[in-house]
Each structure stands twice: as C-alpha cells, then as structure tokens.
Coordinates of C-alpha atoms in Angstrom, one line a residue:
Chain A
M1 CA 66.9 118.3 129.1
T2 CA 64.0 116.6 127.5
I3 CA 63.8 112.9 126.8
N4 CA 61.2 111.7 124.4
I5 CA 59.3 108.8 125.7
T6 CA 56.5 107.1 124.0
K7 CA 54.4 104.7 126.0
V8 CA 53.3 101.9 123.9
K9 CA 51.0 99.2 125.1
I10 CA 52.1 95.8 124.2
A11 CA 50.0 92.8 125.4
G12 CA 48.6 94.9 128.2
K13 CA 52.0 95.9 129.6
T14 CA 53.2 99.4 129.3
K15 CA 56.7 99.6 127.8
D16 CA 58.9 102.7 127.7
F17 CA 60.5 103.2 124.4
F18 CA 63.2 105.8 124.4
M19 CA 63.4 107.7 121.2
A20 CA 66.9 107.6 120.0
I21 CA 66.4 110.2 117.3
V22 CA 63.6 112.6 116.7
V23 CA 63.6 114.6 113.4
E24 CA 61.1 117.4 113.1
H25 CA 60.2 119.3 109.9
L26 CA 63.6 119.0 108.4
T27 CA 64.2 120.9 105.2
K28 CA 67.3 121.5 103.2
K29 CA 67.4 123.9 100.3
Y30 CA 70.2 124.2 97.8
G31 CA 69.4 127.6 96.3
S32 CA 65.8 127.3 95.2
Q33 CA 65.8 123.5 95.1
K34 CA 64.6 121.6 98.0
A35 CA 66.7 118.5 98.6
V36 CA 64.8 117.5 101.7
D37 CA 61.3 118.8 102.2
N38 CA 59.8 119.0 105.6
I39 CA 60.7 115.5 106.8
S40 CA 59.6 114.3 110.3
F41 CA 60.1 110.9 111.9
E42 CA 61.2 109.2 115.1
I43 CA 63.5 106.3 115.6
K44 CA 63.3 104.1 118.7
T45 CA 66.4 103.0 120.5
G46 CA 67.6 99.7 119.1
E47 CA 65.7 99.9 115.8
V48 CA 67.4 99.2 112.5
V49 CA 65.9 101.6 110.0
G50 CA 66.5 101.6 106.3
F51 CA 66.3 104.7 104.1
L52 CA 65.2 103.6 100.7
G53 CA 64.9 105.8 97.7
P54 CA 66.1 106.4 94.2
N55 CA 69.4 108.2 93.7
G56 CA 69.0 111.9 94.5
A57 CA 66.0 111.4 96.7
G58 CA 67.5 113.1 99.7
K59 CA 68.7 110.1 101.7
S60 CA 72.3 111.3 102.0
T61 CA 71.2 114.9 102.7
T62 CA 69.0 113.8 105.5
M63 CA 71.8 111.7 107.0
K64 CA 74.2 114.6 106.7
M65 CA 71.8 116.8 108.7
I66 CA 71.3 114.1 111.4
T67 CA 75.1 113.8 111.8
C68 CA 75.4 117.6 112.0
Y69 CA 77.7 117.7 109.0
M70 CA 75.5 120.5 107.7
A71 CA 72.8 122.5 109.3
P72 CA 69.2 122.2 107.9
S73 CA 67.5 125.2 106.3
S74 CA 64.8 124.7 108.9
G75 CA 63.7 122.0 111.3
I76 CA 65.4 120.3 114.1
V77 CA 67.2 117.0 115.0
K78 CA 67.0 115.8 118.6
L79 CA 69.2 113.0 120.0
D80 CA 69.0 112.1 123.6
G81 CA 67.9 115.5 124.7
L82 CA 70.5 117.3 122.6
T83 CA 69.6 119.3 119.5
N84 CA 71.6 120.1 116.4
E85 CA 71.3 123.8 117.3
N86 CA 72.5 123.9 120.8
D87 CA 75.0 121.1 120.9
P88 CA 76.1 119.7 117.5
E89 CA 79.4 118.5 119.0
G90 CA 77.5 116.5 121.6
I91 CA 75.4 114.9 119.0
K92 CA 78.4 114.0 116.9
K93 CA 79.9 112.3 119.9
K94 CA 76.9 110.0 120.1
I95 CA 76.8 109.1 116.4
G96 CA 79.1 106.9 114.4
Y97 CA 78.9 107.8 110.8
L98 CA 80.1 106.0 107.6
P99 CA 79.7 108.5 104.8
E100 CA 78.9 107.5 101.2
N101 CA 81.8 106.1 99.3
N102 CA 83.7 105.5 102.6
P103 CA 86.3 108.2 102.5
L104 CA 89.5 107.3 104.4
Y105 CA 93.0 108.6 104.9
T106 CA 94.4 105.9 102.7
E107 CA 98.1 106.7 103.5
M108 CA 97.6 105.7 107.1
A109 CA 98.0 102.3 108.7
I110 CA 94.7 100.8 110.0
I111 CA 95.8 100.9 113.7
D112 CA 97.0 104.5 113.4
Y113 CA 93.8 105.5 111.7
L114 CA 91.6 103.9 114.4
K115 CA 93.8 105.6 117.1
F116 CA 93.3 109.0 115.4
S117 CA 89.5 108.4 115.2
A118 CA 89.4 107.4 118.9
E119 CA 91.4 110.4 120.0
I120 CA 89.4 112.9 118.0
Q121 CA 86.2 111.5 119.4
G122 CA 87.5 112.0 122.9
V123 CA 87.9 108.4 123.9
E124 CA 89.9 108.2 127.2
K125 CA 93.6 107.5 126.5
S126 CA 93.7 104.3 128.6
K127 CA 90.7 102.9 126.8
I128 CA 92.0 103.4 123.3
P129 CA 94.2 100.3 122.8
P130 CA 91.5 97.8 124.1
R131 CA 88.9 99.6 122.0
I132 CA 91.0 99.3 118.9
R133 CA 91.6 95.6 119.6
E134 CA 87.8 95.1 120.1
M135 CA 87.0 96.9 116.8
I136 CA 89.6 94.9 114.9
D137 CA 88.0 91.6 116.2
L138 CA 84.4 92.7 115.7
C139 CA 85.0 93.9 112.1
G140 CA 87.2 90.9 111.2
L141 CA 90.2 93.0 110.4
N142 CA 92.6 90.7 112.2
P143 CA 94.4 89.2 109.1
E144 CA 95.1 92.6 107.7
R145 CA 95.6 94.7 110.8
H146 CA 99.2 95.8 110.1
K147 CA 98.5 97.0 106.6
K148 CA 98.1 100.5 105.3
I149 CA 94.5 101.4 104.2
Q150 CA 95.6 101.9 100.6
E151 CA 96.7 98.2 100.5
L152 CA 93.3 96.9 101.4
S153 CA 90.5 95.5 99.2
K154 CA 87.3 97.4 99.1
G155 CA 85.6 95.0 101.4
Y156 CA 88.3 95.5 104.1
R157 CA 88.2 99.2 103.6
Q158 CA 84.5 99.1 104.3
R159 CA 85.2 97.3 107.5
V160 CA 87.8 99.9 108.5
G161 CA 85.0 102.5 107.8
L162 CA 82.7 100.7 110.1
A163 CA 85.4 100.3 112.8
Q164 CA 86.2 104.0 112.8
A165 CA 82.5 104.8 113.0
M166 CA 82.1 102.6 116.1
I167 CA 85.4 103.2 117.8
H168 CA 83.9 105.6 120.4
D169 CA 81.0 103.2 121.2
P170 CA 78.2 105.5 119.8
E171 CA 74.6 105.0 120.6
V172 CA 73.5 105.5 117.0
L173 CA 75.2 104.3 113.8
I174 CA 74.5 106.0 110.5
L175 CA 75.6 104.2 107.4
D176 CA 75.3 105.8 104.0
E177 CA 75.1 103.0 101.4
P178 CA 77.4 100.7 103.2
T179 CA 77.5 98.0 100.6
T180 CA 77.9 99.9 97.3
G181 CA 80.8 98.6 95.2
L182 CA 81.2 95.4 97.1
D183 CA 81.1 91.9 95.6
P184 CA 78.3 89.6 96.6
N185 CA 80.3 87.8 99.2
Q186 CA 81.5 91.0 100.8
I187 CA 77.9 92.3 100.7
I188 CA 76.7 89.3 102.7
E189 CA 79.5 89.7 105.2
I190 CA 78.9 93.4 105.7
R191 CA 75.2 92.8 106.1
R192 CA 75.9 90.1 108.7
L193 CA 78.1 92.6 110.6
I194 CA 75.3 95.3 110.4
K195 CA 72.8 92.8 111.8
K196 CA 75.1 91.9 114.6
L197 CA 75.6 95.6 115.4
G198 CA 71.8 96.2 115.2
T199 CA 71.2 94.0 118.2
E200 CA 73.0 96.5 120.4
K201 CA 72.7 99.8 118.6
T202 CA 70.3 102.0 116.8
V203 CA 71.2 101.8 113.1
I204 CA 70.1 104.0 110.2
L205 CA 71.3 102.8 106.8
S206 CA 70.5 104.0 103.3
S207 CA 70.4 102.0 100.2
H208 CA 68.7 101.7 96.9
I209 CA 69.0 98.0 96.9
L210 CA 65.6 96.7 98.1
S211 CA 66.6 93.2 99.1
E212 CA 69.3 94.6 101.3
V213 CA 67.0 96.8 103.2
E214 CA 64.5 94.0 103.5
A215 CA 67.1 91.7 104.8
T216 CA 68.7 94.0 107.4
C217 CA 66.1 96.5 108.6
D218 CA 63.2 96.3 111.1
R219 CA 61.6 99.4 109.5
I220 CA 61.8 101.0 106.1
L221 CA 61.4 104.7 105.2
I222 CA 60.9 105.2 101.5
I223 CA 62.1 108.7 100.5
N224 CA 61.3 110.3 97.2
K225 CA 62.0 113.8 96.0
G226 CA 62.8 114.9 99.5
E227 CA 59.7 113.6 101.1
I228 CA 58.8 110.4 103.1
V229 CA 56.3 108.5 101.0
A230 CA 56.1 105.3 103.1
D231 CA 57.1 104.2 106.6
G232 CA 56.7 100.7 108.0
T233 CA 57.9 97.2 108.0
S234 CA 58.3 95.5 104.6
E235 CA 55.1 93.5 105.2
T236 CA 53.0 96.6 106.0
L237 CA 54.4 98.4 103.0
R238 CA 53.5 95.5 100.7
H239 CA 50.0 95.3 102.1
Q240 CA 49.6 99.1 101.8
V241 CA 50.2 98.9 98.1
Q242 CA 48.7 95.6 97.3
G243 CA 45.3 96.0 99.0
K244 CA 43.6 93.2 97.1
E245 CA 44.4 89.5 97.1
L246 CA 45.5 88.0 93.8
L247 CA 45.5 84.2 93.2
T248 CA 46.4 82.1 90.2
V249 CA 44.6 78.7 90.2
Q250 CA 44.8 75.7 87.9
I251 CA 41.6 73.8 87.7
E252 CA 41.2 70.8 85.5
A253 CA 37.6 70.4 84.2
S254 CA 35.9 69.6 81.0
D255 CA 34.3 72.9 80.3
K256 CA 36.4 76.0 81.0
E257 CA 33.6 78.5 80.5
V258 CA 31.6 76.8 83.3
V259 CA 34.5 77.0 85.6
K260 CA 35.1 80.6 84.9
K261 CA 31.4 81.4 85.4
A262 CA 31.3 79.5 88.7
L263 CA 34.4 81.3 90.0
Q264 CA 32.9 84.6 89.0
K265 CA 29.7 83.8 91.1
L266 CA 31.7 83.3 94.3
P267 CA 30.7 86.2 96.7
T268 CA 34.3 87.2 97.5
V269 CA 35.6 87.3 93.9
E270 CA 35.8 90.5 92.0
T271 CA 37.2 89.5 88.6
V272 CA 38.3 86.3 86.9
Q273 CA 40.6 86.1 83.9
S274 CA 41.6 83.0 82.1
M275 CA 45.3 83.0 81.2
N276 CA 45.7 82.6 77.5
E277 CA 49.3 81.3 77.5
K278 CA 48.5 78.5 80.0
P279 CA 45.3 76.4 79.7
D280 CA 43.4 75.7 82.9
F281 CA 44.9 78.6 84.7
Y282 CA 42.8 81.5 86.0
L283 CA 43.8 84.7 87.6
I284 CA 41.4 85.7 90.5
Q285 CA 41.3 89.0 92.1
S286 CA 39.3 89.1 95.4
K287 CA 37.3 92.0 96.7
S288 CA 39.3 94.2 99.1
D289 CA 39.9 92.7 102.5
F290 CA 38.5 89.3 101.5
S291 CA 40.3 86.1 100.7
S292 CA 38.9 83.7 98.1
R293 CA 41.2 80.7 98.8
K294 CA 38.7 78.6 100.8
A295 CA 35.8 79.4 98.6
V296 CA 37.7 78.3 95.5
F297 CA 38.7 75.1 97.2
D298 CA 35.1 74.3 98.4
L299 CA 33.8 75.1 94.9
C300 CA 36.2 72.6 93.3
V301 CA 35.4 69.9 95.9
G302 CA 31.6 70.5 95.4
Q303 CA 31.9 70.3 91.6
K304 CA 34.5 67.4 91.7
W305 CA 37.0 69.5 89.7
Y306 CA 40.7 68.9 90.3
L307 CA 42.4 71.8 91.9
L308 CA 46.0 71.4 90.7
E309 CA 47.5 74.6 91.9
M310 CA 46.7 77.7 93.9
T311 CA 49.3 80.4 94.4
G312 CA 49.0 83.8 96.0
I313 CA 50.8 86.5 94.1
E314 CA 52.9 88.5 96.6
T315 CA 53.6 92.1 95.8
R316 CA 57.4 92.4 95.8
L317 CA 59.0 95.3 97.5
E318 CA 60.2 96.3 94.1
D319 CA 56.6 96.9 93.0
V320 CA 56.0 98.9 96.2
F321 CA 59.1 101.0 95.4
R322 CA 58.1 101.6 91.8
E323 CA 54.6 102.4 92.7
L324 CA 55.7 105.0 95.3
T325 CA 58.7 106.6 93.5
V326 CA 57.7 106.7 89.8
N327 CA 56.0 110.0 89.1
Chain B
M1 CA 92.4 122.4 122.2
K2 CA 93.2 118.7 122.5
S3 CA 91.4 117.9 119.2
T4 CA 93.4 120.6 117.5
W5 CA 96.6 118.9 118.6
V6 CA 95.2 115.5 117.4
I7 CA 94.6 117.0 114.0
A8 CA 98.0 118.7 113.9
K9 CA 99.7 115.4 114.9
R10 CA 98.0 113.5 112.1
E11 CA 98.8 116.1 109.5
L12 CA 102.5 116.2 110.6
G13 CA 102.5 112.4 110.3
A14 CA 101.1 112.7 106.7
Y15 CA 103.9 115.1 105.8
F16 CA 106.6 112.9 107.2
D17 CA 105.1 109.7 105.8
S18 CA 105.0 111.1 102.4
L19 CA 108.2 112.7 101.0
I20 CA 106.8 116.2 101.3
A21 CA 108.5 117.1 104.6
Y22 CA 111.9 115.7 103.6
V23 CA 111.9 117.3 100.2
L24 CA 110.9 120.6 101.7
I25 CA 113.6 120.6 104.4
I26 CA 116.3 119.5 102.0
L27 CA 115.4 122.0 99.4
F28 CA 115.1 124.9 101.8
L29 CA 118.3 124.0 103.6
G30 CA 120.2 123.4 100.3
L31 CA 119.0 126.6 98.6
S32 CA 119.5 128.8 101.6
G33 CA 122.9 127.3 102.3
I34 CA 124.2 127.6 98.8
F35 CA 123.1 131.2 98.4
T36 CA 124.2 132.3 101.9
W37 CA 127.7 130.8 101.8
F38 CA 128.7 130.5 98.1
F39 CA 126.7 132.5 95.6
V40 CA 125.6 136.1 94.9
R41 CA 127.0 137.6 98.1
P42 CA 129.0 134.8 99.7
I43 CA 129.8 135.5 103.3
F44 CA 133.5 134.7 102.8
L45 CA 133.9 137.4 100.2
V46 CA 131.8 140.0 101.9
N47 CA 133.9 139.3 105.0
Q48 CA 131.2 140.3 107.4
A49 CA 129.7 138.0 110.0
N50 CA 126.0 138.7 109.4
L51 CA 123.0 136.9 108.0
Q52 CA 121.4 139.9 106.3
F53 CA 121.4 138.2 103.0
F54 CA 119.8 135.1 104.4
F55 CA 117.0 136.9 106.2
G56 CA 116.6 139.7 103.7
F57 CA 116.6 137.7 100.5
I58 CA 116.9 133.9 100.6
A59 CA 114.5 132.9 103.4
Y60 CA 112.2 135.7 102.4
W61 CA 111.8 134.3 98.9
A62 CA 112.1 130.6 99.7
L63 CA 109.3 130.7 102.3
F64 CA 107.1 132.7 99.9
L65 CA 107.5 130.0 97.3
F66 CA 107.6 126.8 99.4
I67 CA 104.8 127.5 101.9
P68 CA 102.0 127.3 99.2
T69 CA 103.3 123.9 98.2
I70 CA 102.7 122.5 101.7
T71 CA 99.4 124.3 102.3
M72 CA 97.8 123.6 99.0
R73 CA 96.8 120.1 100.0
V74 CA 95.5 120.7 103.6
L75 CA 91.8 121.3 102.8
A76 CA 91.6 120.8 99.0
E77 CA 92.8 117.2 99.4
E78 CA 90.3 116.5 102.1
K79 CA 87.5 118.0 100.1
K80 CA 88.4 116.0 97.1
A81 CA 88.7 112.7 98.9
G82 CA 85.6 113.4 101.0
T83 CA 87.5 112.9 104.2
I84 CA 86.4 116.4 105.3
E85 CA 83.0 115.0 105.8
L86 CA 84.4 112.3 108.1
L87 CA 86.4 114.9 110.0
S88 CA 83.5 117.3 110.3
T89 CA 81.2 114.7 111.7
K90 CA 83.6 113.9 114.6
A91 CA 83.2 115.8 117.8
I92 CA 85.3 118.8 116.7
T93 CA 84.5 122.3 115.3
D94 CA 85.6 123.7 111.9
W95 CA 87.7 126.2 113.8
E96 CA 89.6 123.3 115.5
I97 CA 90.2 121.7 112.1
V98 CA 91.6 124.9 110.6
L99 CA 93.7 125.6 113.6
G100 CA 95.1 122.0 113.7
K101 CA 96.1 122.3 110.0
F102 CA 97.7 125.6 110.7
L103 CA 99.6 124.3 113.6
S104 CA 100.9 121.3 111.6
C105 CA 102.2 123.5 108.8
L106 CA 103.8 125.9 111.2
I107 CA 105.6 123.1 113.0
L108 CA 106.9 121.8 109.7
I109 CA 108.3 125.3 108.9
L110 CA 109.7 125.7 112.4
I111 CA 111.6 122.4 111.9
S112 CA 112.9 123.7 108.6
L113 CA 114.0 127.0 110.1
A114 CA 115.6 125.2 113.1
C115 CA 117.7 123.3 110.5
T116 CA 119.4 126.6 109.5
L117 CA 120.5 127.4 113.1
P118 CA 123.9 125.9 112.4
Y119 CA 124.6 128.8 110.0
Y120 CA 124.1 131.1 112.9
I121 CA 126.2 129.1 115.3
T122 CA 129.0 128.8 112.8
L123 CA 129.0 132.5 112.0
S124 CA 128.9 133.5 115.6
M125 CA 132.1 131.5 116.0
L126 CA 133.8 133.2 113.0
G127 CA 133.2 136.7 114.1
D128 CA 131.1 139.2 116.1
I129 CA 127.5 138.7 115.1
D130 CA 124.5 140.9 116.0
H131 CA 122.6 138.4 118.1
G132 CA 119.6 140.7 118.4
A133 CA 119.3 141.0 114.7
V134 CA 119.4 137.2 114.2
L135 CA 116.8 136.7 116.9
G136 CA 114.6 139.3 115.4
G137 CA 115.2 137.9 112.0
Y138 CA 114.1 134.4 113.0
F139 CA 111.1 135.9 114.9
G140 CA 110.2 137.8 111.7
L141 CA 110.5 134.7 109.6
V142 CA 108.2 132.8 111.9
L143 CA 105.6 135.5 111.7
L144 CA 106.0 135.8 108.0
S145 CA 105.7 132.0 107.5
A146 CA 102.6 131.9 109.7
S147 CA 101.0 134.6 107.5
Y148 CA 101.8 132.7 104.3
I149 CA 100.4 129.5 105.9
S150 CA 97.2 131.2 106.9
I151 CA 96.8 132.6 103.4
G152 CA 97.6 129.2 101.9
I153 CA 95.0 127.4 104.1
F154 CA 92.4 129.9 103.0
A155 CA 93.3 129.3 99.4
S156 CA 93.1 125.6 100.0
S157 CA 89.6 125.9 101.5
I158 CA 88.0 127.5 98.4
S159 CA 88.6 124.7 96.0
N160 CA 89.0 120.9 95.9
N161 CA 91.7 121.3 93.3
Q162 CA 95.2 121.6 94.6
I163 CA 96.5 123.5 91.5
V164 CA 93.8 126.2 92.1
A165 CA 94.8 126.3 95.7
I166 CA 98.5 126.8 95.1
L167 CA 97.8 129.5 92.4
V168 CA 95.4 131.4 94.6
A169 CA 97.8 131.2 97.5
L170 CA 100.6 132.6 95.4
L171 CA 98.4 135.3 94.0
I172 CA 97.3 136.5 97.4
S173 CA 100.8 136.1 98.9
I174 CA 102.5 138.0 96.1
L175 CA 100.3 141.0 96.8
F176 CA 101.7 141.2 100.3
H177 CA 105.1 140.0 99.2
F178 CA 105.8 142.9 96.9
I179 CA 102.9 144.2 94.8
F180 CA 101.7 146.4 97.6
D181 CA 105.3 147.8 97.9
V182 CA 105.4 148.5 94.2
I183 CA 102.1 150.3 94.3
S184 CA 103.1 152.3 97.3
N185 CA 106.2 153.6 95.5
S186 CA 104.1 155.1 92.7
F187 CA 101.9 157.0 95.2
R188 CA 102.7 159.9 97.4
G189 CA 101.2 160.8 100.7
T190 CA 98.6 158.8 102.6
L191 CA 97.8 156.3 99.8
G192 CA 101.5 155.4 99.5
Q193 CA 101.8 154.9 103.3
V194 CA 98.7 152.7 103.4
F195 CA 100.1 150.4 100.7
N196 CA 103.5 150.5 102.4
Y197 CA 101.8 149.4 105.6
L198 CA 99.9 146.6 103.9
G199 CA 102.9 145.0 102.4
F200 CA 105.0 142.5 104.5
S201 CA 108.4 143.9 103.7
S202 CA 108.3 147.1 105.9
H203 CA 107.1 145.1 108.9
Y204 CA 109.5 142.3 108.3
E205 CA 112.5 144.5 107.7
S206 CA 112.2 146.3 111.0
L207 CA 111.9 142.9 112.8
S208 CA 114.9 141.5 111.0
R209 CA 116.9 144.5 112.2
G210 CA 116.2 143.4 115.7
V211 CA 113.5 146.0 116.4
I212 CA 110.6 144.1 117.9
D213 CA 107.6 146.5 117.7
S214 CA 104.2 145.4 118.9
R215 CA 102.6 147.1 115.9
D216 CA 104.4 144.7 113.6
I217 CA 103.3 141.8 115.7
I218 CA 99.7 143.0 115.6
Y219 CA 99.9 143.4 111.9
F220 CA 101.1 139.8 111.3
G221 CA 98.7 138.5 113.9
S222 CA 95.8 140.1 112.1
I223 CA 96.8 138.7 108.8
I224 CA 97.1 135.2 110.3
F225 CA 93.8 135.5 112.2
I226 CA 91.8 136.8 109.2
G227 CA 93.2 134.1 106.9
L228 CA 92.2 131.4 109.3
L229 CA 88.8 133.0 109.9
F230 CA 88.1 133.1 106.2
A231 CA 89.1 129.5 105.8
Q232 CA 86.8 128.5 108.6
A233 CA 84.0 130.6 107.1
V234 CA 84.4 128.8 103.7
L235 CA 84.4 125.4 105.5
S236 CA 81.2 126.4 107.3
K237 CA 79.5 127.4 104.1
R238 CA 77.7 124.0 104.0
N239 CA 75.7 125.2 107.0
W240 CA 74.1 128.1 105.1
K241 CA 70.4 128.1 105.3
D242 CA 69.8 128.2 101.6

C-alpha cells in the first residue's frame, strides 16, 4: 500500500498533507476522439476543488473515471493507496458521487431510497437508521421526508442526491454540476450545504458557472478540450492572465495634454490613454510587475491637480475563462 | 452476494409498487385458469386428471409472451434515466447488478407460478394425478422462465428504449421457442438434430413428462448463463479502452 505524502513547509513547520486523490496521465478516447487527454493532478485531503470548463470539455468524463464508472483508455486513478485497476469497488466505497442531472429512482420514497443506497454501499445494518436520520437533518429534508422522490421539487431532489452520495460517510465527494436547473434561492442553499460539507470532506465539483466555483472552491482547475489549462486559486488565476496593472484615474486640471504627458513620463507607466467618452479620465497601464498608484498620487500632489478618482481594473474570472478556453 | 440481494429486493419493490406485478399475476392466473378448466380442452370434458395442457401449451406460451414485458425495463429504464450510472458507482460489480435483476424477475415468476398450485391441489383431489409429471412440469417451467428472463435481460441491456428491448427479447426467444424446431423438421440427419437440440421444446417436454435429465438442466443452465454473461458484457462496454 502506498500513501502519497507531500511535505510542504509552511511558516517553518513541516506539515504532512495526505493526498486524497492522485490522477496520473488520464486519457479517455471515444473512438478516435480524445475526450480527456493526458490529465494529471493531485488533490489534498480536505480541499474543495472546482472543475471549470465549457460544455464538452471533459469534466464529466474525468469525474466518471475517478468514480470508476468507466475505465480510462490509459492512466491511473489513486485514492488512499487503492487504484482504479486493482480495486475499483474499494474506491467506489470511499467516494460519494452525484452524477450530472441527478438521476434517482423517482418511484421510491426518500427513506427507502436512502436505505437502499446505504445497504448497497455496505453500511452496517445497525448504523443505517441513525445514518439516514443524520443525512435527512444535514440535507434539510425533514419537512419532506415521508414523500416519494417524484413528488419533490428539483431543489429537494438535489438534496436527496447529496444525501445518497454521503450516506456511507465517504472520504471524497464528487458532484457533477450540482446546481444546474435550480432557482437562485436553491442554488444558494445547495452552495451553503457544499461549503458545510467541504469543512470535513474532500470535494470535487464541476460547473460552468464561474461565480459558483469562485464562491465555493479553494482551488480551480480549468479544463478545455480534455486538457487542464489552468490550476490554482481564483486570485492566482486572475494574476496569471492579467500580468499588468490597469488603472483608471480622474484628474481635474486645466490642460489635459500636460496631464497626459506628465503621466506618460512616470517611470512605472507604460501607456496612457485619455478616455473619449469621459473627460478628465485616463486609462493607465503599468509596466509588468510595477504599480503606478503611488506615483500618480505623488504627481498630482506635486502639481496641485485634483485626483478625483483612482480605480484598479480587476480581471474577472470570466475574462480568465474566456482567455483560456476560446481557441 | 449481499449486494445482489439488495438489488433484487429493490427491483421486486418496484414491481409491486407499480402495477406490473399484480397485472402480470392476474393475467397469467386468469388466462391459464380459463384455458385449463373451461376452453379448448377443458379438464371436465377430457375427464382426465392431468395438467398436460397447462404445462404443454398455456404456461409454455404465456411465459414466452409475458416475461419480455417484465424484463424489458430492467436495464433499458436505468440507462434511459441515468440511474445505471448511480448504480455502477456504488460498491458493486456489473455482474452483481445483472444477477440481482435476474433474481428479482425470477422471484416474480416463481410467485406467479406458485399461484397456479391450487390447480394441482384441486386436481389431485379429483383423481389420480401423476405427481412426478407435475413436479417435473413445474421444474421445467422454472428453467424455461429463467432462460426467457436471461434472454430478456440481455435484450434490455443493448438499448435504452424499452420497445426495442421487448422486440429483441421476443425475437431471440421465438428462435428457441419454435423457430429452431421448425428448421429442424425440414432437415434430416445431424443438422436436424442440432436444431432440435437448440430449441427449448424437446428439453422442456422431457422435463414435463417427469424425466429429469442432467443434460436438459445443463442445456437450460448454459442458456441462462450465456444470456447473463452477454448482458454483463454489454454493461461493461463503457470500460473499453477506445
């Protein structure tokens, strides 16, 4: 049995991070088409990771291989010393999975369905009733608990899907687009639930909604055309794409040309544009790795110009996403 | 083995929660009862205490027609609804899924067959009945049913459309049910014997006469096993490397 430990130095102390999931060179071919192309990544225990990507990028296929629903064409999935090749049933036992579109046996009653899920995952018989009660409480199913699944609203069905995924207390939770088709209130509730779960478990979720991934995940993997094109927190991803600082400033002065020339002369400034639609506004791009905020302020003080506004333009995750996934 | 039983239990629950199980039992019981006692060759007119007509004709045909209607949904429905993905990502193998489905259908058929036991009990009170033949007949029906179920589950595995599943099941079943016999009649010698051997009827007939021959059991056992194996192979297709 091999356990993957990465020693990471944090503030001088050595901490052991157990790798919950290690994926190495995963490839899935459908005929001649590669749905997933040589993906490798590691996920630490307790991390909440978001798979982000346009539709058809290979997010679901990757998840299906991690959950051992289908075997990869090549590559390997390791979970807690088990691999998809030598013990897929062992891996399945440690994973709770909510497939895309949340398929359920709709003719069953919620409690019967949770009992079935627990039995089939090999939960001890005596532990099943308390486990079901726990899941019903955790997922907020109490008001509806005696209903059949087909009588439930989509939001409650999603909760049933989450409850069945967690019934056997898995170490890893894999959620494929957990909020599609929900109304904004339900989305917020499901996200809150995922956040709550994320404090105890390793969670992988996929989405094409950027704000969702940003709001719930510690780490983002952007997948495009079967490959990982970016990996990091939302801040590092933004920084990676942006590179240079962008500022809009509003300076009130008698001669606009003088202001523009003075700004241009600042050592950290690369380009200055006056904004046609708004008088007194300038768009300043700094040289890479430099900030011009203080220099602009000092300049205005020195020249006795009024600095009315200075705003940094943040790259939104949307821009990062478009940058990485278009073409 | 335990997970197989969990699957079978859920499936049985689904049959009894919907109307499928009740409709099937009532239809089977009603049809076989009417034909055995009142129509075509009614027992009271023939004046013989035997269930030849029930085993040789009614049950033989009824099971051939009814079984595909219960097996058509078992995998096709799961594939269509996507619940097969849910099931396959639980800690069970594809073989256990197929076996669990098979078991649930078989239990449903056993319940239907058990409901016809009063015919036998009544008849045995009316006159001398060949107990061996009845026992063999029931045994033959169970093996026959299991074979149809196995074929039906395979048919259900190849499509997510239940109509396709039932048609394919009927198509394969009818070959064993009588097409092979028809073919065997038009050939002499070895070829005729091969087709005669392939059909269900020769094996079933000897069983329903009360002759329990291990060769017939092996024959039905092979059909059942091959059908389930094929169903499992189709389910596992998603694991193909490219």
